Amino acid sequence: MTVPAPRSGPASPRLVHIAAQASVSEATVSRVLNGKPGVAGTTRQRVLAALDVLGYERPVRLRRRSAGLIGLVTPELTNPIFPAFAQVIEQVLAGHGYTPVLCTQLPGGATEDELVEQLVERGVGGIVFLSGLHADLSADPARYAALAARGVPFVLINGFNEAISAPFVSPDDHAAMRMAVGHLAELGHERIGLALGPRRYVPSRRKHEGFVDALAAVLGRPREEAEPAVRHTLFSVEGGQVAAGALLDQGCTGIVCGSDMMALGVVRAARGRGLDVPGDVSVVGFDDSQLIAFTDPPMTTVRQPVQAMATAAVGALLEEIGGSPVQRTEYVFQPELVVRGSTAQVRG
């Protein structure tokens, strides 16, 4: 058997290296590389992944033909939650033989409508929208009806809009706020605030509603008292810093955030005032994006179930492409509270 040549470096790989990487036997690696039957699909994928990780070209016979193009329209990629979604979506699509086409909306760049037009012109089989205009209640939802009329299947992640007839995939924002507020209340915090992005976005509105409901349920706080504890700014570090300034002025000892990036801004604002996190102020993020566990302090956050949501979104889209209509409704996924070092017992 001839093992594929490496992309770089002088040495050829040995079966033992590939087998160790894939956690299979050398005989199994040999069967996969030679296109022999008798290997389960999941095992075959592990061997191919091992080749990729070790940096070796796949044999020509094992290179898969694309089943078609699928568009993925995302916001900017500076917030690490968006590349996290994109990576899982691309992996799942590739596992089904499809080639993903990533389209990123940048300030001053192509608009969502322009990107969609380019994708349709290239004959994509479907489109995944991640936190797009469907989540913006000030945007016209008619663009999605027009897309459906052109026969292009699509699925939307984060930002349910009842005016759009399509499968939606979302985290349970109300549950997320109950978890965050409940955690801070258990630590003795009573003055709790919420830092959020703009009001026009569905996730912001849902978190706002969930936060107010949670304060009422957990702390018995009337709605009119809870509303001033919510600050809408931008979904960014700078936005979190601005919101934190107002909330700290109100005497908040615990601050829940609409994103991990905003939570980093809250930490920055607290330290700018000489306050310790979590000694003086406890901070809870949202997303559990990559590297957030390694911040100083490690961030307590509400984990968005990226893997499950992305897999479900691709599954719904492929069902549509395959001619099996999926129910035009919202599929809601449960988040998870991840407790780390940015929250602590309130000081007496």
Short mmCIF file of N, CA, C and O in Angstrom, two decimals, residues 254-342:
data_model
loop_
_atom_site.label_atom_id
_atom_site.label_comp_id
_atom_site.label_asym_id
_atom_site.label_seq_id
_atom_site.Cartn_x
_atom_site.Cartn_y
_atom_site.Cartn_z
N GLY A 254 -24.05 42.91 40.93
CA GLY A 254 -24.05 41.81 39.97
C GLY A 254 -24.56 42.31 38.64
O GLY A 254 -25.56 43.03 38.59
N ILE A 255 -23.86 41.98 37.55
CA ILE A 255 -24.26 42.45 36.22
C ILE A 255 -24.30 41.26 35.26
O ILE A 255 -23.31 40.54 35.11
N VAL A 256 -25.46 41.06 34.63
CA VAL A 256 -25.64 40.04 33.61
C VAL A 256 -25.47 40.72 32.25
O VAL A 256 -25.89 41.86 32.06
N CYS A 257 -24.88 40.02 31.29
CA CYS A 257 -24.58 40.63 29.99
C CYS A 257 -25.20 39.83 28.84
O CYS A 257 -25.36 38.61 28.94
N GLY A 258 -25.48 40.53 27.75
CA GLY A 258 -26.08 39.89 26.59
C GLY A 258 -25.08 39.16 25.72
O GLY A 258 -25.47 38.44 24.80
N SER A 259 -23.79 39.31 26.00
CA SER A 259 -22.76 38.59 25.27
C SER A 259 -21.49 38.56 26.10
O SER A 259 -21.32 39.37 27.03
N ASP A 260 -20.59 37.65 25.78
CA ASP A 260 -19.32 37.59 26.49
C ASP A 260 -18.48 38.83 26.21
O ASP A 260 -17.73 39.29 27.09
N MET A 261 -18.59 39.37 25.00
CA MET A 261 -17.83 40.57 24.68
C MET A 261 -18.26 41.73 25.56
O MET A 261 -17.43 42.51 26.06
N MET A 262 -19.56 41.87 25.79
CA MET A 262 -20.05 42.91 26.68
C MET A 262 -19.55 42.67 28.11
O MET A 262 -19.21 43.61 28.84
N ALA A 263 -19.50 41.40 28.51
CA ALA A 263 -19.03 41.07 29.86
C ALA A 263 -17.58 41.51 30.05
O ALA A 263 -17.20 42.01 31.12
N LEU A 264 -16.75 41.38 29.02
CA LEU A 264 -15.38 41.85 29.10
C LEU A 264 -15.34 43.36 29.29
O LEU A 264 -14.48 43.89 30.02
N GLY A 265 -16.28 44.06 28.66
CA GLY A 265 -16.37 45.51 28.84
C GLY A 265 -16.78 45.89 30.24
O GLY A 265 -16.32 46.90 30.79
N VAL A 266 -17.65 45.08 30.84
CA VAL A 266 -18.07 45.33 32.22
C VAL A 266 -16.89 45.16 33.16
O VAL A 266 -16.68 45.98 34.08
N VAL A 267 -16.10 44.13 32.95
CA VAL A 267 -14.91 43.91 33.79
C VAL A 267 -13.96 45.10 33.65
O VAL A 267 -13.40 45.60 34.64
N ARG A 268 -13.79 45.57 32.42
CA ARG A 268 -12.91 46.72 32.20
C ARG A 268 -13.42 47.95 32.94
O ARG A 268 -12.64 48.68 33.57
N ALA A 269 -14.74 48.19 32.87
CA ALA A 269 -15.31 49.36 33.55
C ALA A 269 -15.15 49.26 35.05
O ALA A 269 -14.83 50.25 35.73
N ALA A 270 -15.37 48.07 35.60
CA ALA A 270 -15.25 47.89 37.05
C ALA A 270 -13.82 48.15 37.50
O ALA A 270 -13.58 48.87 38.48
N ARG A 271 -12.86 47.61 36.78
CA ARG A 271 -11.47 47.80 37.15
C ARG A 271 -11.04 49.25 36.98
O ARG A 271 -10.18 49.75 37.71
N GLY A 272 -11.64 49.92 36.01
CA GLY A 272 -11.34 51.34 35.82
C GLY A 272 -11.76 52.17 37.01
O GLY A 272 -11.24 53.28 37.22
N ARG A 273 -12.69 51.66 37.81
CA ARG A 273 -13.14 52.36 39.02
C ARG A 273 -12.44 51.82 40.27
O ARG A 273 -12.83 52.16 41.38
N GLY A 274 -11.47 50.96 40.06
CA GLY A 274 -10.76 50.40 41.20
C GLY A 274 -11.52 49.29 41.90
O GLY A 274 -11.19 48.94 43.04
N LEU A 275 -12.51 48.72 41.22
CA LEU A 275 -13.31 47.64 41.80
C LEU A 275 -12.75 46.29 41.39
O LEU A 275 -12.21 46.14 40.29
N ASP A 276 -12.92 45.32 42.26
CA ASP A 276 -12.44 43.97 41.99
C ASP A 276 -13.57 43.10 41.45
O ASP A 276 -14.72 43.20 41.88
N VAL A 277 -13.23 42.28 40.46
CA VAL A 277 -14.17 41.28 39.94
C VAL A 277 -13.58 39.91 40.27
O VAL A 277 -12.46 39.61 39.85
N PRO A 278 -14.26 39.12 41.10
CA PRO A 278 -15.64 39.25 41.55
C PRO A 278 -15.82 39.81 42.95
O PRO A 278 -16.93 39.79 43.48
N GLY A 279 -14.74 40.29 43.59
CA GLY A 279 -14.84 40.73 44.98
C GLY A 279 -15.89 41.80 45.20
O GLY A 279 -16.69 41.73 46.15
N ASP A 280 -15.90 42.82 44.30
CA ASP A 280 -16.85 43.93 44.44
C ASP A 280 -18.03 43.80 43.47
O ASP A 280 -19.14 44.22 43.79
N VAL A 281 -17.77 43.25 42.31
CA VAL A 281 -18.80 43.13 41.27
C VAL A 281 -18.72 41.75 40.64
O VAL A 281 -17.63 41.33 40.22
N SER A 282 -19.84 41.05 40.59
CA SER A 282 -19.91 39.76 39.90
C SER A 282 -20.44 39.98 38.49
O SER A 282 -21.37 40.78 38.29
N VAL A 283 -19.87 39.28 37.52
CA VAL A 283 -20.23 39.47 36.12
C VAL A 283 -20.56 38.13 35.48
O VAL A 283 -19.82 37.16 35.63
N VAL A 284 -21.69 38.10 34.75
CA VAL A 284 -22.12 36.90 34.02
C VAL A 284 -22.23 37.24 32.55
O VAL A 284 -22.92 38.19 32.17
N GLY A 285 -21.57 36.48 31.69
CA GLY A 285 -21.64 36.69 30.25
C GLY A 285 -22.72 35.84 29.61
O GLY A 285 -23.54 35.21 30.29
N PHE A 286 -22.70 35.81 28.28
CA PHE A 286 -23.62 34.96 27.52
C PHE A 286 -22.93 34.52 26.25
O PHE A 286 -22.39 35.36 25.52
N ASP A 287 -22.93 33.24 25.97
CA ASP A 287 -22.41 32.58 24.76
C ASP A 287 -21.47 31.45 25.13
O ASP A 287 -21.55 30.38 24.57
N ASP A 288 -20.53 31.70 26.06
CA ASP A 288 -19.41 30.81 26.34
C ASP A 288 -18.59 30.63 25.07
O ASP A 288 -18.32 29.51 24.63
N SER A 289 -18.21 31.76 24.49
CA SER A 289 -17.41 31.73 23.28
C SER A 289 -15.98 31.29 23.58
O SER A 289 -15.54 31.27 24.73
N GLN A 290 -15.27 30.93 22.54
CA GLN A 290 -13.93 30.36 22.68
C GLN A 290 -13.01 31.31 23.44
O GLN A 290 -13.05 32.51 23.25
N LEU A 291 -12.22 30.77 24.32
CA LEU A 291 -11.21 31.47 25.12
C LEU A 291 -11.80 32.22 26.31
O LEU A 291 -11.04 32.75 27.13
N ILE A 292 -13.13 32.30 26.45
CA ILE A 292 -13.71 33.06 27.55
C ILE A 292 -13.41 32.41 28.90
O ILE A 292 -13.43 33.06 29.94
N ALA A 293 -13.11 31.11 28.88
CA ALA A 293 -12.73 30.43 30.11
C ALA A 293 -11.33 30.81 30.57
O ALA A 293 -10.94 30.51 31.70
N PHE A 294 -10.57 31.51 29.71
CA PHE A 294 -9.18 31.81 30.02
C PHE A 294 -8.95 33.30 30.25
O PHE A 294 -7.81 33.77 30.28
N THR A 295 -10.04 34.07 30.42
CA THR A 295 -9.90 35.49 30.72
C THR A 295 -9.50 35.65 32.18
O THR A 295 -9.43 34.69 32.94
N ASP A 296 -9.27 36.89 32.60
CA ASP A 296 -8.90 37.17 33.99
C ASP A 296 -9.95 38.08 34.61
O ASP A 296 -9.99 39.26 34.29
N PRO A 297 -10.81 37.54 35.47
CA PRO A 297 -10.92 36.14 35.87
C PRO A 297 -11.64 35.32 34.81
O PRO A 297 -12.28 35.90 33.92
N PRO A 298 -11.56 33.99 34.89
CA PRO A 298 -12.35 33.16 33.96
C PRO A 298 -13.82 33.52 34.09
O PRO A 298 -14.34 33.67 35.19
N MET A 299 -14.50 33.66 32.95
CA MET A 299 -15.85 34.24 32.95
C MET A 299 -16.96 33.23 33.23
O MET A 299 -17.08 32.21 32.55
N THR A 300 -17.75 33.53 34.24
CA THR A 300 -19.01 32.82 34.42
C THR A 300 -19.93 33.26 33.30
O THR A 300 -20.03 34.46 33.00
N THR A 301 -20.59 32.32 32.64
CA THR A 301 -21.40 32.68 31.48
C THR A 301 -22.52 31.68 31.28
O THR A 301 -22.54 30.61 31.90
N VAL A 302 -23.45 32.05 30.43
CA VAL A 302 -24.52 31.13 30.03
C VAL A 302 -24.16 30.61 28.65
O VAL A 302 -24.06 31.38 27.70
N ARG A 303 -23.93 29.32 28.58
CA ARG A 303 -23.44 28.71 27.33
C ARG A 303 -24.57 28.55 26.32
O ARG A 303 -25.59 27.92 26.59
N GLN A 304 -24.36 29.11 25.16
CA GLN A 304 -25.28 28.90 24.05
C GLN A 304 -24.95 27.54 23.42
O GLN A 304 -23.79 27.28 23.10
N PRO A 305 -25.95 26.66 23.24
CA PRO A 305 -25.67 25.31 22.72
C PRO A 305 -25.36 25.32 21.23
O PRO A 305 -26.17 24.90 20.40
N VAL A 306 -24.18 25.80 20.89
CA VAL A 306 -23.80 26.02 19.49
C VAL A 306 -23.86 24.73 18.68
O VAL A 306 -24.42 24.70 17.57
N GLN A 307 -23.26 23.66 19.20
CA GLN A 307 -23.21 22.40 18.45
C GLN A 307 -24.60 21.90 18.11
O GLN A 307 -24.90 21.56 16.96
N ALA A 308 -25.48 21.86 19.11
CA ALA A 308 -26.84 21.35 18.89
C ALA A 308 -27.63 22.26 17.96
O ALA A 308 -28.34 21.79 17.07
N MET A 309 -27.51 23.58 18.15
CA MET A 309 -28.26 24.52 17.33
C MET A 309 -27.81 24.48 15.88
O MET A 309 -28.63 24.43 14.96
N ALA A 310 -26.50 24.49 15.67
CA ALA A 310 -25.97 24.48 14.30
C ALA A 310 -26.32 23.19 13.59
O ALA A 310 -26.70 23.19 12.41
N THR A 311 -26.22 22.08 14.29
CA THR A 311 -26.54 20.78 13.70
C THR A 311 -28.01 20.71 13.32
O THR A 311 -28.37 20.21 12.24
N ALA A 312 -28.88 21.22 14.20
CA ALA A 312 -30.31 21.22 13.92
C ALA A 312 -30.65 22.11 12.73
O ALA A 312 -31.49 21.77 11.89
N ALA A 313 -29.98 23.25 12.65
CA ALA A 313 -30.24 24.18 11.55
C ALA A 313 -29.87 23.55 10.21
O ALA A 313 -30.64 23.61 9.24
N VAL A 314 -28.69 22.92 10.15
CA VAL A 314 -28.28 22.27 8.91
C VAL A 314 -29.20 21.11 8.58
O VAL A 314 -29.59 20.91 7.42
N GLY A 315 -29.59 20.35 9.61
CA GLY A 315 -30.52 19.23 9.38
C GLY A 315 -31.83 19.69 8.78
O GLY A 315 -32.35 19.06 7.85
N ALA A 316 -32.38 20.78 9.31
CA ALA A 316 -33.64 21.31 8.79
C ALA A 316 -33.48 21.76 7.34
O ALA A 316 -34.35 21.51 6.50
N LEU A 317 -32.36 22.42 7.05
CA LEU A 317 -32.13 22.90 5.69
C LEU A 317 -32.00 21.74 4.71
O LEU A 317 -32.58 21.77 3.61
N LEU A 318 -31.26 20.70 5.10
CA LEU A 318 -31.06 19.58 4.20
C LEU A 318 -32.36 18.80 3.98
O LEU A 318 -32.56 18.22 2.89
N GLU A 319 -33.22 18.78 4.99
CA GLU A 319 -34.55 18.17 4.80
C GLU A 319 -35.32 18.92 3.73
O GLU A 319 -35.97 18.32 2.86
N GLU A 320 -35.26 20.25 3.81
CA GLU A 320 -35.94 21.09 2.81
C GLU A 320 -35.37 20.83 1.41
O GLU A 320 -36.10 20.68 0.43
N ILE A 321 -34.05 20.81 1.34
CA ILE A 321 -33.40 20.59 0.04
C ILE A 321 -33.77 19.22 -0.51
O ILE A 321 -33.95 19.05 -1.73
N GLY A 322 -33.92 18.26 0.38
CA GLY A 322 -34.26 16.90 -0.04
C GLY A 322 -35.73 16.70 -0.38
O GLY A 322 -36.15 15.60 -0.73
N GLY A 323 -36.52 17.77 -0.25
CA GLY A 323 -37.93 17.68 -0.63
C GLY A 323 -38.86 17.28 0.49
O GLY A 323 -40.02 16.98 0.25
N SER A 324 -38.35 17.28 1.74
CA SER A 324 -39.20 16.97 2.89
C SER A 324 -39.42 18.24 3.68
O SER A 324 -38.56 18.63 4.49
N PRO A 325 -40.52 18.93 3.45
CA PRO A 325 -40.77 20.22 4.10
C PRO A 325 -40.71 20.11 5.62
O PRO A 325 -41.26 19.19 6.22
N VAL A 326 -39.98 21.03 6.23
CA VAL A 326 -39.86 21.10 7.68
C VAL A 326 -40.86 22.11 8.20
O VAL A 326 -41.15 23.12 7.56
N GLN A 327 -41.38 21.84 9.39
CA GLN A 327 -42.38 22.75 9.97
C GLN A 327 -41.80 24.15 10.11
O GLN A 327 -40.70 24.34 10.60
N ARG A 328 -42.57 25.14 9.68
CA ARG A 328 -42.16 26.54 9.78
C ARG A 328 -42.42 27.02 11.19
O ARG A 328 -43.46 27.59 11.50
N THR A 329 -41.48 26.77 12.07
CA THR A 329 -41.66 27.11 13.47
C THR A 329 -40.29 27.37 14.09
O THR A 329 -39.27 27.31 13.40
N GLU A 330 -40.28 27.63 15.38
CA GLU A 330 -39.03 27.88 16.08
C GLU A 330 -38.65 26.68 16.94
O GLU A 330 -39.45 26.20 17.73
N TYR A 331 -37.41 26.23 16.77
CA TYR A 331 -36.87 25.14 17.58
C TYR A 331 -35.98 25.79 18.65
O TYR A 331 -34.98 26.43 18.34
N VAL A 332 -36.37 25.65 19.91
CA VAL A 332 -35.71 26.34 21.01
C VAL A 332 -34.83 25.37 21.79
O VAL A 332 -35.27 24.29 22.18
N PHE A 333 -33.58 25.78 22.02
CA PHE A 333 -32.60 24.94 22.69
C PHE A 333 -32.24 25.52 24.05
O PHE A 333 -32.12 26.73 24.22
N GLN A 334 -32.03 24.63 25.02
CA GLN A 334 -31.75 25.04 26.38
C GLN A 334 -30.28 25.43 26.57
O GLN A 334 -29.39 24.67 26.20
N PRO A 335 -30.03 26.60 27.14
CA PRO A 335 -28.66 27.00 27.45
C PRO A 335 -28.20 26.34 28.75
O PRO A 335 -28.96 25.60 29.39
N GLU A 336 -26.95 26.63 29.14
CA GLU A 336 -26.39 26.01 30.33
C GLU A 336 -25.54 27.04 31.08
O GLU A 336 -24.71 27.73 30.47
N LEU A 337 -25.76 27.15 32.38
CA LEU A 337 -24.95 28.06 33.19
C LEU A 337 -23.59 27.41 33.46
O LEU A 337 -23.51 26.29 33.94
N VAL A 338 -22.53 28.15 33.16
CA VAL A 338 -21.17 27.67 33.40
C VAL A 338 -20.53 28.61 34.43
O VAL A 338 -20.25 29.77 34.13
N VAL A 339 -20.34 28.11 35.63
CA VAL A 339 -19.84 28.95 36.72
C VAL A 339 -18.32 28.90 36.75
O VAL A 339 -17.71 27.83 36.84
N ARG A 340 -17.71 30.08 36.69
CA ARG A 340 -16.25 30.18 36.75
C ARG A 340 -15.87 31.23 37.81
O ARG A 340 -16.50 31.30 38.85
N GLY A 341 -14.87 32.03 37.52
CA GLY A 341 -14.31 32.91 38.55
C GLY A 341 -14.79 34.33 38.59
O GLY A 341 -14.32 35.11 39.42
N SER A 342 -15.72 34.74 37.71
CA SER A 342 -16.14 36.15 37.68
C SER A 342 -17.35 36.42 38.57
O SER A 342 -17.84 37.55 38.59
#
